[in-house]
Short mmCIF file of C-alpha atoms and ligand atoms in Angstrom, two decimals:
data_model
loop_
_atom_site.label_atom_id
_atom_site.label_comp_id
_atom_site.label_asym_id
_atom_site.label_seq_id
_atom_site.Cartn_x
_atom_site.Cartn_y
_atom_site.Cartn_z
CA UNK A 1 14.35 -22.19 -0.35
CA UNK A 2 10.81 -22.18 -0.97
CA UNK A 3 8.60 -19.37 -0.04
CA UNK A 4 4.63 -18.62 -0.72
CA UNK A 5 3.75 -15.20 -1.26
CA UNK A 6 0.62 -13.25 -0.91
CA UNK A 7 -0.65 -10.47 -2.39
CA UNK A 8 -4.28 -9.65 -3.02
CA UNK A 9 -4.64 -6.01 -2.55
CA UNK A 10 -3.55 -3.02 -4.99
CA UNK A 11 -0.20 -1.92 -3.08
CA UNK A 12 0.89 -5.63 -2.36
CA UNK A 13 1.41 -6.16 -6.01
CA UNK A 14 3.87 -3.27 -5.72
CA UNK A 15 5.60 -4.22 -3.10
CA UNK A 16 5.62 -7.76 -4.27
CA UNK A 17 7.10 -6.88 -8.13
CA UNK A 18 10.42 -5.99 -6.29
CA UNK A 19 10.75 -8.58 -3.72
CA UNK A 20 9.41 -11.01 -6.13
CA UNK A 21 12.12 -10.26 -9.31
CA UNK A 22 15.19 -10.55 -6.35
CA UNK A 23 13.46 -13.80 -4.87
CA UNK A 24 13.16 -15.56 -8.27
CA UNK A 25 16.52 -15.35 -9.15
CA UNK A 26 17.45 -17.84 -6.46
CA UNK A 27 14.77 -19.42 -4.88
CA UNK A 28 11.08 -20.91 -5.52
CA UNK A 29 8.33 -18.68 -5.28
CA UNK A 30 4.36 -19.63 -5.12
CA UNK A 31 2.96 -16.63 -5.74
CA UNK A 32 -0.70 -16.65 -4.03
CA UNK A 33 -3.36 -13.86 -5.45
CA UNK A 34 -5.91 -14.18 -2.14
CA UNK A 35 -8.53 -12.62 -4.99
CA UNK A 36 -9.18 -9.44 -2.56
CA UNK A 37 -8.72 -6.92 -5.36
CA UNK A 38 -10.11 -7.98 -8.53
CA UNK A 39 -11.12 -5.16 -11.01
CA UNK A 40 -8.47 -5.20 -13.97
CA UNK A 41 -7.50 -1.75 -13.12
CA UNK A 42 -7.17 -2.81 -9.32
CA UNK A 43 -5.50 -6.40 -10.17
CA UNK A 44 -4.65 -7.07 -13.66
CA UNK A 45 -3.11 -3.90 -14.75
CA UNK A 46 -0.27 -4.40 -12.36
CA UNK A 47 0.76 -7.68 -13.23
CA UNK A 48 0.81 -6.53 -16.97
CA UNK A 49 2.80 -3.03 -16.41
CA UNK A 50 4.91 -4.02 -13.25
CA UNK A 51 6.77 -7.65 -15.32
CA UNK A 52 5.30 -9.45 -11.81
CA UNK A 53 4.65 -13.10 -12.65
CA UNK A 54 1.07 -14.35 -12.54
CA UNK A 55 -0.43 -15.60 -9.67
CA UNK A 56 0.54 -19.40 -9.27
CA UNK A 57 -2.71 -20.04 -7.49
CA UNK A 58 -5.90 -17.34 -6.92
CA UNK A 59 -8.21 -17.67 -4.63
CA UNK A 60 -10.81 -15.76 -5.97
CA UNK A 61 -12.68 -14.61 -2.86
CA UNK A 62 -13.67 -11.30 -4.07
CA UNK A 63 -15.47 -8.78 -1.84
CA UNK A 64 -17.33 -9.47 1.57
CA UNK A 65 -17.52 -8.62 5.04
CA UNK A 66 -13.83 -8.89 6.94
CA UNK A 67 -14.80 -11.88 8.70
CA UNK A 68 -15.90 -13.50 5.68
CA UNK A 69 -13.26 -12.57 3.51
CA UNK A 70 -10.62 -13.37 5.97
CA UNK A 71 -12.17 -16.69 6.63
CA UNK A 72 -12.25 -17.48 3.27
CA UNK A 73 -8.53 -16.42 2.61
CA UNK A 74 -7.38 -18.38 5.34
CA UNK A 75 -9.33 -21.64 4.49
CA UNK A 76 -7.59 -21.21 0.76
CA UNK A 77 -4.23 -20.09 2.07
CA UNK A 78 -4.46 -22.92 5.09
CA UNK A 79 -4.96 -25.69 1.80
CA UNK A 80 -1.90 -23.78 -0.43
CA UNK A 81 0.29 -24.52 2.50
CA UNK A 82 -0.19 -27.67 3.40
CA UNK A 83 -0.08 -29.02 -0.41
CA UNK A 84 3.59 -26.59 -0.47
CA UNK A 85 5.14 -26.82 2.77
CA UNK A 86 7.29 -23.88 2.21
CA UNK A 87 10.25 -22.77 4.59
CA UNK A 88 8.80 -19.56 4.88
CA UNK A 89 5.47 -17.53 4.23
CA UNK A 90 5.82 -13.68 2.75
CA UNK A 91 3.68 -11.26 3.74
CA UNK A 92 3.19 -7.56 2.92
CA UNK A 93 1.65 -4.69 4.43
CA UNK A 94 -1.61 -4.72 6.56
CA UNK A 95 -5.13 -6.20 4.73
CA UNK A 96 -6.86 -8.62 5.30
CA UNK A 97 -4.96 -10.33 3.08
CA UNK A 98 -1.85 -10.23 5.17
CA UNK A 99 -3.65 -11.37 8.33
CA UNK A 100 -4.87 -14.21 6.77
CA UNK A 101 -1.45 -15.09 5.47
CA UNK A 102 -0.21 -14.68 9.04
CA UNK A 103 -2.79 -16.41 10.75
CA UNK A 104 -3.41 -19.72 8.68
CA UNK A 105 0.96 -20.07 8.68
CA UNK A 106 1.67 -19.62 12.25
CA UNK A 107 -1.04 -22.58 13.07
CA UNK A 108 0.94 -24.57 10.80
CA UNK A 109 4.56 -23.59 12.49
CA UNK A 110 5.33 -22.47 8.94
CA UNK A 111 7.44 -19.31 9.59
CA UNK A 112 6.31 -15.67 8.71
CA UNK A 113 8.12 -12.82 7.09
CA UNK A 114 6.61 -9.62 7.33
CA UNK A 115 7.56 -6.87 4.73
CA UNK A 116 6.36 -3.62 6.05
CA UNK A 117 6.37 -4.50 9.63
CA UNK A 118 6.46 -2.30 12.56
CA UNK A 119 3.84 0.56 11.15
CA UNK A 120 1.10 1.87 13.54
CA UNK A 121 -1.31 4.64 13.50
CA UNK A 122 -2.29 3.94 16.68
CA UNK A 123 -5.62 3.66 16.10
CA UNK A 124 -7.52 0.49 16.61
CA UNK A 125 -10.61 2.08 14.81
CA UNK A 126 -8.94 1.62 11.21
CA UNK A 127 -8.85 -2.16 10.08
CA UNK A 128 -5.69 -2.16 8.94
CA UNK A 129 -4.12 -1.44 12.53
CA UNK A 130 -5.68 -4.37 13.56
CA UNK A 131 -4.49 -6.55 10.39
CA UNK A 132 -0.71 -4.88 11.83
CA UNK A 133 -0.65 -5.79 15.42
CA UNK A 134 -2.01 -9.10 14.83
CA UNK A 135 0.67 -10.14 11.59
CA UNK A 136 3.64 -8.98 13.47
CA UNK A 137 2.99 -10.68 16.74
CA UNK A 138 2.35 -13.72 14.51
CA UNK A 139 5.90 -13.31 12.43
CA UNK A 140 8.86 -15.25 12.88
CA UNK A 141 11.28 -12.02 10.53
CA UNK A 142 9.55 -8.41 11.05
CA UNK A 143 10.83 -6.35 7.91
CA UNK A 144 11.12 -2.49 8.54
CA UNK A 145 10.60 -0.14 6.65
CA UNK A 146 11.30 3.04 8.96
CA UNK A 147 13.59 2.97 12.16
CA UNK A 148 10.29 4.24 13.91
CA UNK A 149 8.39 0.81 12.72
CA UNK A 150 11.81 -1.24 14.94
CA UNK A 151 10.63 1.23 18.11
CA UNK A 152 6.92 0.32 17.37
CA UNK A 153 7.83 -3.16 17.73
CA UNK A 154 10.49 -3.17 20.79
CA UNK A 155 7.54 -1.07 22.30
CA UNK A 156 5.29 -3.95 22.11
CA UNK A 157 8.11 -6.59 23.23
CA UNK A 158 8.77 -7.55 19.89
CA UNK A 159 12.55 -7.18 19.57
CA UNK A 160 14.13 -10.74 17.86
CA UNK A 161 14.51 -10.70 14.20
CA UNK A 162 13.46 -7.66 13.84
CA UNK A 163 15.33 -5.67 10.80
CA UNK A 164 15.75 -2.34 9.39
CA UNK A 165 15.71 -2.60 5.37
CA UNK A 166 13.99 0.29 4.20
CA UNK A 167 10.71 0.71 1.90
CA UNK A 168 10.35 -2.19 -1.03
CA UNK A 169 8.30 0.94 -2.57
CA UNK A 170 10.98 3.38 -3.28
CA UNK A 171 12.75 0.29 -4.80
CA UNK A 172 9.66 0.08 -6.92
CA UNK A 173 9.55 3.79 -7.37
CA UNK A 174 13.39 4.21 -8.50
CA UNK A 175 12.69 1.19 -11.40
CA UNK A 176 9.08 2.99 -12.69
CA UNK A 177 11.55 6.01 -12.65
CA UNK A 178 14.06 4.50 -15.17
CA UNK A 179 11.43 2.90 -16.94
CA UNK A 180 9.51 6.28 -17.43
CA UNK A 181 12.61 8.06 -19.28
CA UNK A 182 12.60 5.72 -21.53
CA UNK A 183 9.05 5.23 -22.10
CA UNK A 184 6.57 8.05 -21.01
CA UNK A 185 3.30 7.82 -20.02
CA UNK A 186 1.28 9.29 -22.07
CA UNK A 187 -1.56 10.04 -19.32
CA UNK A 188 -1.05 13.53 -18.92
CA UNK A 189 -1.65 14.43 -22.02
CA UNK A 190 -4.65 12.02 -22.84
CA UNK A 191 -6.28 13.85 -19.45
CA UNK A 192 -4.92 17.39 -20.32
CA UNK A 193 -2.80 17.90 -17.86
CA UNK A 194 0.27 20.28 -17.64
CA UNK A 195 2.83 19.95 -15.38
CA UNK A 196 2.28 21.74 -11.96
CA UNK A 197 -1.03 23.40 -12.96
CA UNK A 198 -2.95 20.26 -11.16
CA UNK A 199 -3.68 18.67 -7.53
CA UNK A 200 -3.77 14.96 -7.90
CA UNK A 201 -6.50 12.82 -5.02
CA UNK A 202 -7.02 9.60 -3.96
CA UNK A 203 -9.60 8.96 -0.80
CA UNK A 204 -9.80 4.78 -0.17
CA UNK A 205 -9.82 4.79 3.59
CA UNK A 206 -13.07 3.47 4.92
CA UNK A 207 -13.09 5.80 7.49
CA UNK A 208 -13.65 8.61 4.86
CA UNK A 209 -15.76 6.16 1.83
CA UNK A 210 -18.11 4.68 3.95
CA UNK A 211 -18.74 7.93 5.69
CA UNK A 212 -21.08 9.85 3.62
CA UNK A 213 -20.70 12.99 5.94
CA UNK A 214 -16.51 12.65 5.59
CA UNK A 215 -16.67 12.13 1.65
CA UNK A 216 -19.06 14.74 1.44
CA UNK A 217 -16.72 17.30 3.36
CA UNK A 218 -13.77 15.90 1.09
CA UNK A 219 -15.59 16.14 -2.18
CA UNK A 220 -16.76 19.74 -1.05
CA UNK A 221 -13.16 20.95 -0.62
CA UNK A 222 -12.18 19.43 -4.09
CA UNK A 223 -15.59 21.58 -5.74
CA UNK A 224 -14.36 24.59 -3.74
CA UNK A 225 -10.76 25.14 -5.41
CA UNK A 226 -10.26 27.02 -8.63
CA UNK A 227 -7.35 24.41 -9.57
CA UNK A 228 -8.11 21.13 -12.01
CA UNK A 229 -8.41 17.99 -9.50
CA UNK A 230 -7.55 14.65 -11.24
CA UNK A 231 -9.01 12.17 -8.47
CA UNK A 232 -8.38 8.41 -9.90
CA UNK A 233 -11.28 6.33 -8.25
CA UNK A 234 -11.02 3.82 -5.63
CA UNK A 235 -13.94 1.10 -6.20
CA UNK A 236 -15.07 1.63 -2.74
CA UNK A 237 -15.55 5.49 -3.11
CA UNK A 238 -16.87 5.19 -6.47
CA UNK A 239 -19.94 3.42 -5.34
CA UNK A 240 -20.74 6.03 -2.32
CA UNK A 241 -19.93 8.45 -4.51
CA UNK A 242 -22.50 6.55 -6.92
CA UNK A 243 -25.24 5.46 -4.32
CA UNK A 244 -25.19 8.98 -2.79
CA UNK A 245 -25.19 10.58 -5.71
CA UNK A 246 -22.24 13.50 -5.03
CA UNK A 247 -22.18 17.06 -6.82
CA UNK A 248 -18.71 16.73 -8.54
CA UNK A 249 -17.72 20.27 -10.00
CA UNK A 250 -16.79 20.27 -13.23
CA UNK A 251 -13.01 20.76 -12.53
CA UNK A 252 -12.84 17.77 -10.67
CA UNK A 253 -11.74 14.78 -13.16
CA UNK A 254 -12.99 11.66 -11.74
CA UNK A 255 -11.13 9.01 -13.44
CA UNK A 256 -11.01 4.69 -13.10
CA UNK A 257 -7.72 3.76 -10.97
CA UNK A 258 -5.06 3.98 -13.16
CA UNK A 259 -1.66 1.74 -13.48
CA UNK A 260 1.24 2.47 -11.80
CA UNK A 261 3.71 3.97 -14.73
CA UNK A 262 0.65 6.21 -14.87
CA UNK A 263 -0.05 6.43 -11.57
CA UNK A 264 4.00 7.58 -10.94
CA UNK A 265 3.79 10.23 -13.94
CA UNK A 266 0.44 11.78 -12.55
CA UNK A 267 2.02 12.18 -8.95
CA UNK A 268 5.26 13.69 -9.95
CA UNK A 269 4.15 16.10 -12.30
CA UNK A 270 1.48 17.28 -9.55
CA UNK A 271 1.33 20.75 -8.47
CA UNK A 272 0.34 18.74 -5.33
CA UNK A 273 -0.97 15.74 -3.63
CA UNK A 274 -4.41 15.15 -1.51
CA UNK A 275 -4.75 11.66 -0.42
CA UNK A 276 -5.29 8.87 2.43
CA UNK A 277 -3.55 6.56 0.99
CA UNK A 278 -0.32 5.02 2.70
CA UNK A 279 1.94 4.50 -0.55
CA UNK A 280 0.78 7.72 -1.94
CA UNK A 281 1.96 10.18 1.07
CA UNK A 282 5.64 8.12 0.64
CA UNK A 283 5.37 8.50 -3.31
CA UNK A 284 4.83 12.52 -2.92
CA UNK A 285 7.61 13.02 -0.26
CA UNK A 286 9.91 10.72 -2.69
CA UNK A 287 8.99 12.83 -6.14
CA UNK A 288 9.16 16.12 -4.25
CA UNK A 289 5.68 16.76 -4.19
CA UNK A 290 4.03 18.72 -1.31
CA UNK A 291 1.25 16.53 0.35
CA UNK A 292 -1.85 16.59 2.29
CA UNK A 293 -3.18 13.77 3.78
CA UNK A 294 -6.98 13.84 4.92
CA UNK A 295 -6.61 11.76 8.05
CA UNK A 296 -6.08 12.30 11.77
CA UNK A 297 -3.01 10.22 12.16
CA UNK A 298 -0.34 9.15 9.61
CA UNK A 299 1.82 5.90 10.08
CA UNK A 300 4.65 7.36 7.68
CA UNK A 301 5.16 9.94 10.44
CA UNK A 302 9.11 11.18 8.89
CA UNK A 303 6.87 12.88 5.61
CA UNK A 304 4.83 14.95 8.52
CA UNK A 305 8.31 16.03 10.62
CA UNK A 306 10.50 16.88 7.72
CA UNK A 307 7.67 19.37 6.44
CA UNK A 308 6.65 17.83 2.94
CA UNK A 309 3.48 16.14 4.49
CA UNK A 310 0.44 18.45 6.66
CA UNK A 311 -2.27 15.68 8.28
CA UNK A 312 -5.66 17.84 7.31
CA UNK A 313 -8.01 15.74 8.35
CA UNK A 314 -11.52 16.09 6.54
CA UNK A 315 -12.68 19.39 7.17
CA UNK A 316 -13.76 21.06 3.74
CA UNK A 317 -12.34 24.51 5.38
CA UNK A 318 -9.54 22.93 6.71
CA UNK A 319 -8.29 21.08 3.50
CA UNK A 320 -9.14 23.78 0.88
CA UNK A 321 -7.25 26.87 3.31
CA UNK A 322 -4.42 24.30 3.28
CA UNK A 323 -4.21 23.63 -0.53
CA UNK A 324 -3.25 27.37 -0.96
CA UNK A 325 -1.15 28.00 2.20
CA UNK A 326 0.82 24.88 1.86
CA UNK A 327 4.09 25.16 0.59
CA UNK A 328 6.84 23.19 2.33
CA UNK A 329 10.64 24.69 1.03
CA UNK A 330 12.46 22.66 3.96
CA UNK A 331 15.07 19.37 3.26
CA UNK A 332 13.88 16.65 1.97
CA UNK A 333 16.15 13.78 3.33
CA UNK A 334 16.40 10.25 1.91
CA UNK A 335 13.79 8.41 4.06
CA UNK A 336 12.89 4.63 4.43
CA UNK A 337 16.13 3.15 2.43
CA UNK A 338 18.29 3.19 -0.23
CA UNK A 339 16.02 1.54 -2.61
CA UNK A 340 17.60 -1.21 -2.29
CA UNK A 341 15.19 -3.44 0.24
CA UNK A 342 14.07 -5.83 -1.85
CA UNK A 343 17.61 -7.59 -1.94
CA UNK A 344 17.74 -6.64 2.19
CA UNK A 345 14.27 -8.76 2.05
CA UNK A 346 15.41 -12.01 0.34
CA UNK A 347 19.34 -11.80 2.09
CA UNK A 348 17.61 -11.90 5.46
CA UNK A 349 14.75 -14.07 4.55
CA UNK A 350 17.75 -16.86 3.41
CA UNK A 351 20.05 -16.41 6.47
CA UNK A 352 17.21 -17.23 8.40
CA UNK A 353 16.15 -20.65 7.46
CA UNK A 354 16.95 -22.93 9.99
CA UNK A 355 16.55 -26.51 9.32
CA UNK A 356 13.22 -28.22 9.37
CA UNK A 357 11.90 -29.20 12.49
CA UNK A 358 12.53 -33.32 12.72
CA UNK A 359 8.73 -33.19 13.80
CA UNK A 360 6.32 -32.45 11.18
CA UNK A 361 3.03 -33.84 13.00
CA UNK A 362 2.25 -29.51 13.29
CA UNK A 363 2.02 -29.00 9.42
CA UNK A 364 0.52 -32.80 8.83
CA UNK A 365 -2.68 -31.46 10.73
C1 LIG B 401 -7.95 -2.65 1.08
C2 LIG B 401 -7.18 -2.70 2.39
C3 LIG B 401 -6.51 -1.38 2.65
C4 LIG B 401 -5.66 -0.96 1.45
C5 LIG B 401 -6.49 -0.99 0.19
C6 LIG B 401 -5.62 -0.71 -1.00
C7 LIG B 401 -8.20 -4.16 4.09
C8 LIG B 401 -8.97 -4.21 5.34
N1 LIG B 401 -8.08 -2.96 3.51
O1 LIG B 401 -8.98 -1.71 1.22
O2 LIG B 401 -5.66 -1.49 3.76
O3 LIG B 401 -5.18 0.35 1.67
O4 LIG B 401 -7.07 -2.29 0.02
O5 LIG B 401 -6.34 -0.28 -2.10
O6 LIG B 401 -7.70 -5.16 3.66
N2 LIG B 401 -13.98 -3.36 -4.85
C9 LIG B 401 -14.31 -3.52 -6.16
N3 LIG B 401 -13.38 -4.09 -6.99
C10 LIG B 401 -12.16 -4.51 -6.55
C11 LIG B 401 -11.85 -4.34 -5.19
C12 LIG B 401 -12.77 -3.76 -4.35
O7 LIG B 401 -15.40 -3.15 -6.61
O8 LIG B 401 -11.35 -5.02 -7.36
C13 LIG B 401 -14.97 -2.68 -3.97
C14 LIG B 401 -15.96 -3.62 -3.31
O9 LIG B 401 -17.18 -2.95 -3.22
C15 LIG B 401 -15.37 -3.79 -1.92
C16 LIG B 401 -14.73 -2.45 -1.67
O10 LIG B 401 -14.25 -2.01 -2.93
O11 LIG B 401 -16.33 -4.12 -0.97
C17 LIG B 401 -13.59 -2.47 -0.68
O12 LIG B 401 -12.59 -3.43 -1.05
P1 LIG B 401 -11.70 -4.15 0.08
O13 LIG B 401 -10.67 -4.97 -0.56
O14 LIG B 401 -12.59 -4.79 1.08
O15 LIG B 401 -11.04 -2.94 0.82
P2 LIG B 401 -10.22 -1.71 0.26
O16 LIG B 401 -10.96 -0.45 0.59
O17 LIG B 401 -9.83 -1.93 -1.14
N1 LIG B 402 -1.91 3.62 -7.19
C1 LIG B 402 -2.00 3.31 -8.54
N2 LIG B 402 -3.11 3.72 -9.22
C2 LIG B 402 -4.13 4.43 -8.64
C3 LIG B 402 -4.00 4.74 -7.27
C4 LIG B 402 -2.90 4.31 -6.58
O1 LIG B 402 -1.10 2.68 -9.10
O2 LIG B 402 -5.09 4.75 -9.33
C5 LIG B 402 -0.73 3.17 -6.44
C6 LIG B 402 -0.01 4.26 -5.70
O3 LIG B 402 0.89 4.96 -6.53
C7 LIG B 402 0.67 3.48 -4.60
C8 LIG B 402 -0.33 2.38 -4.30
O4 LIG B 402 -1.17 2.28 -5.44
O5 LIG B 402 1.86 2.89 -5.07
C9 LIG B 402 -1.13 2.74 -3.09
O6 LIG B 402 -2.22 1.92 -2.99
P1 LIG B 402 -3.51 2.32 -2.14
O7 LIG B 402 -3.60 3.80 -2.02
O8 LIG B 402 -4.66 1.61 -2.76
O9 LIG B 402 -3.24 1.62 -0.74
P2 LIG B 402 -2.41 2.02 0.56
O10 LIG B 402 -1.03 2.37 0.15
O11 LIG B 402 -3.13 3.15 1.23
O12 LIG B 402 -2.50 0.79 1.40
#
């Protein structure tokens, strides 16, 4: 079997370094870097400290508006295609980069696998729901992570090849685990850090970057608390934060994005967690980790109901009451998988090649 990949964005190269090892030990992959993220410490860093191979082919479209950028990733995904003809197109997540994957296959009747399929927020202000609906609707095998994502789907009529496999992130999580006892990180002592005497932030979402008035309410919460805040830097908050020129207080460590080993040790030794990040709320709820996440709606709704995860929104009030009164004591069961999905991915993906059409005029065009 033959399958093209793509990745372009920060958490696909994750996902991708555990579907990717379990594909490559019996199939072909063509592993396609759309160029989305680019930075070293947003691209390069997780090729070198996750073992995934490099890119076979990068498109190099850097930054731009969506329509651009998709356009551009589905003119260079559209020309990968054609030149591979592979039995099936793998997709992850919900960026740009996944819709363009989706989109430039489906007009070539090349079919689509979806890893991470079936997540909504329900709201059709944030990008990435849009990026969702569209890729799923477009996929031939909808990977879940969550039984909730299967309902999301049967709820929208989507209800054929549609599978439950769990999270390709905890499988991730589980080998940076191993990896760590063997090898630690040495980041939380190059920052300073002691165990539980820090919150750890991330803030990405454009609905809280690109919103000066948001940031501004987030960034006032983090000055407000008497706790050290290590707050790893998204590119696209760094330059608001930049351009606008933010008070930081001095107990708030802004630092570049930082690898994933890192990234793993920082989290788990976390007093606790603020982010709006997607892999991040799953991460905290994995390592045991009390989280807030400064949004309105959550897609990884299981880390809200068992307890370990309180939606805050941005409210500097709101957040800062929360990061004292929070303190969730309640079970924490397994959720999304047995960290084995990966193999789920590539078993399913396999079963469910069926032979080439005898027409091939659709992917000639
Ligand atoms: C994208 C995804 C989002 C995902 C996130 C993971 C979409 C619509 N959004 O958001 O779902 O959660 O990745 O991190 O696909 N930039 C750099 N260097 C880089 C990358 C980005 O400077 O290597 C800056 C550029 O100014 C760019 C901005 O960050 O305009 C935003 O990057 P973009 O890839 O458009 O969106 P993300 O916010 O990263
Ligand atoms: N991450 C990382 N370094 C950082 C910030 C995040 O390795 O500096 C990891 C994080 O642990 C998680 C993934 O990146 O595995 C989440 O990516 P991001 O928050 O950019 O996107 P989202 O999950 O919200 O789509």
């Amino acid at each position: 079997m033959k399958v093209v990949s793509i990745v372009g964005a920060r958490p696909q190269f994750i996902k991708a370094a555990a579907v990717s090892r379990k594909l490559r030990e019996q199939h072909t992959e063509v592993l396609v870097h759309t160029g989305q993220h680019y930075d070293y410490e947003m691209s390069g860093i997780f090729f070198d400290g996750l073992g995934l191979p490099r890119p076979d082919v990068n498109l190099g479209v850097g930054s731009s508006s969506h329509g651009s950028q998709t356009a551009a990733m589905l003119k260079g995904v559209e020309d990968v295609l054609l030149a591979e003809r592979p039995d099936y197109l793998l997709i992850y997540g919900d960026t740009n980069s996944t819709l363009a994957g989706a989109m430039a296959a489906s007009k070539l009747a090349v079919r689509v696998a979806h890893v991470e399929a079936g997540l909504r927020s329900f709201n059709r202000r944030m990008p990435e729901e849009i990026n969702r609906v569209v890729a799923d609707h477009l996929s031939d095998l909808l990977l879940c992570p969550s039984h909730t994502a299967v309902c999301n789907l049967a709820a929208e009529g989507i209800r054929q090849n549609v599978h439950l496999v769990g999270d390709v992130m905890l499988d991730v999580l589980n080998w940076a685990q191993q990896r760590l006892a063997t090898e630690p990180s040495a980041t939380l002592e190059q920052l300073g850090l002691k165990k539980q005497r820090y919150l750890l932030a991330t803030v990405h979402r454009s609905e809280n970057a690109d919103d000066l008035q948001r940031l501004s309410e987030i960034l006032n919460a983090f000055n407000s608390l008497d706790e050290t805040v290590v707050f790893p830097v998204h590119p696209r908050t760094r330059k608001m934060i930049t351009d606008a020129r933010c008070q930081i207080g001095k107990h708030v460590q802004l630092i570049k994005p930082v690898g994933y080993l890192d990234m793993v040790a920082l989290v788990r030794a976390a007093r606790l967690v603020l982010t709006d990040s997607g892999g991040v709320q799953k991460e905290a709820y994995w390592l045991g980790v009390p989280c807030l996440t400064m949004r309105s709606e959550t897609e990884w709704v299981e880390t809200v109901e068992t307890g370990w995860n309180k939606l805050v929104g941005f409210d500097s009030g709101r957040i800062a009451k929360a990061v004292y009164s929070f303190n969730p004591n309640s079970p924490r069961p397994a959720l999304y998988g047995d960290g084995f999905a990966a193999a789920k991915c590539v078993d399913l993906l396999d079963e469910k090649v069926l032979p080439v059409p005898s027409d091939q005029s659709q992917i000639a065009l």
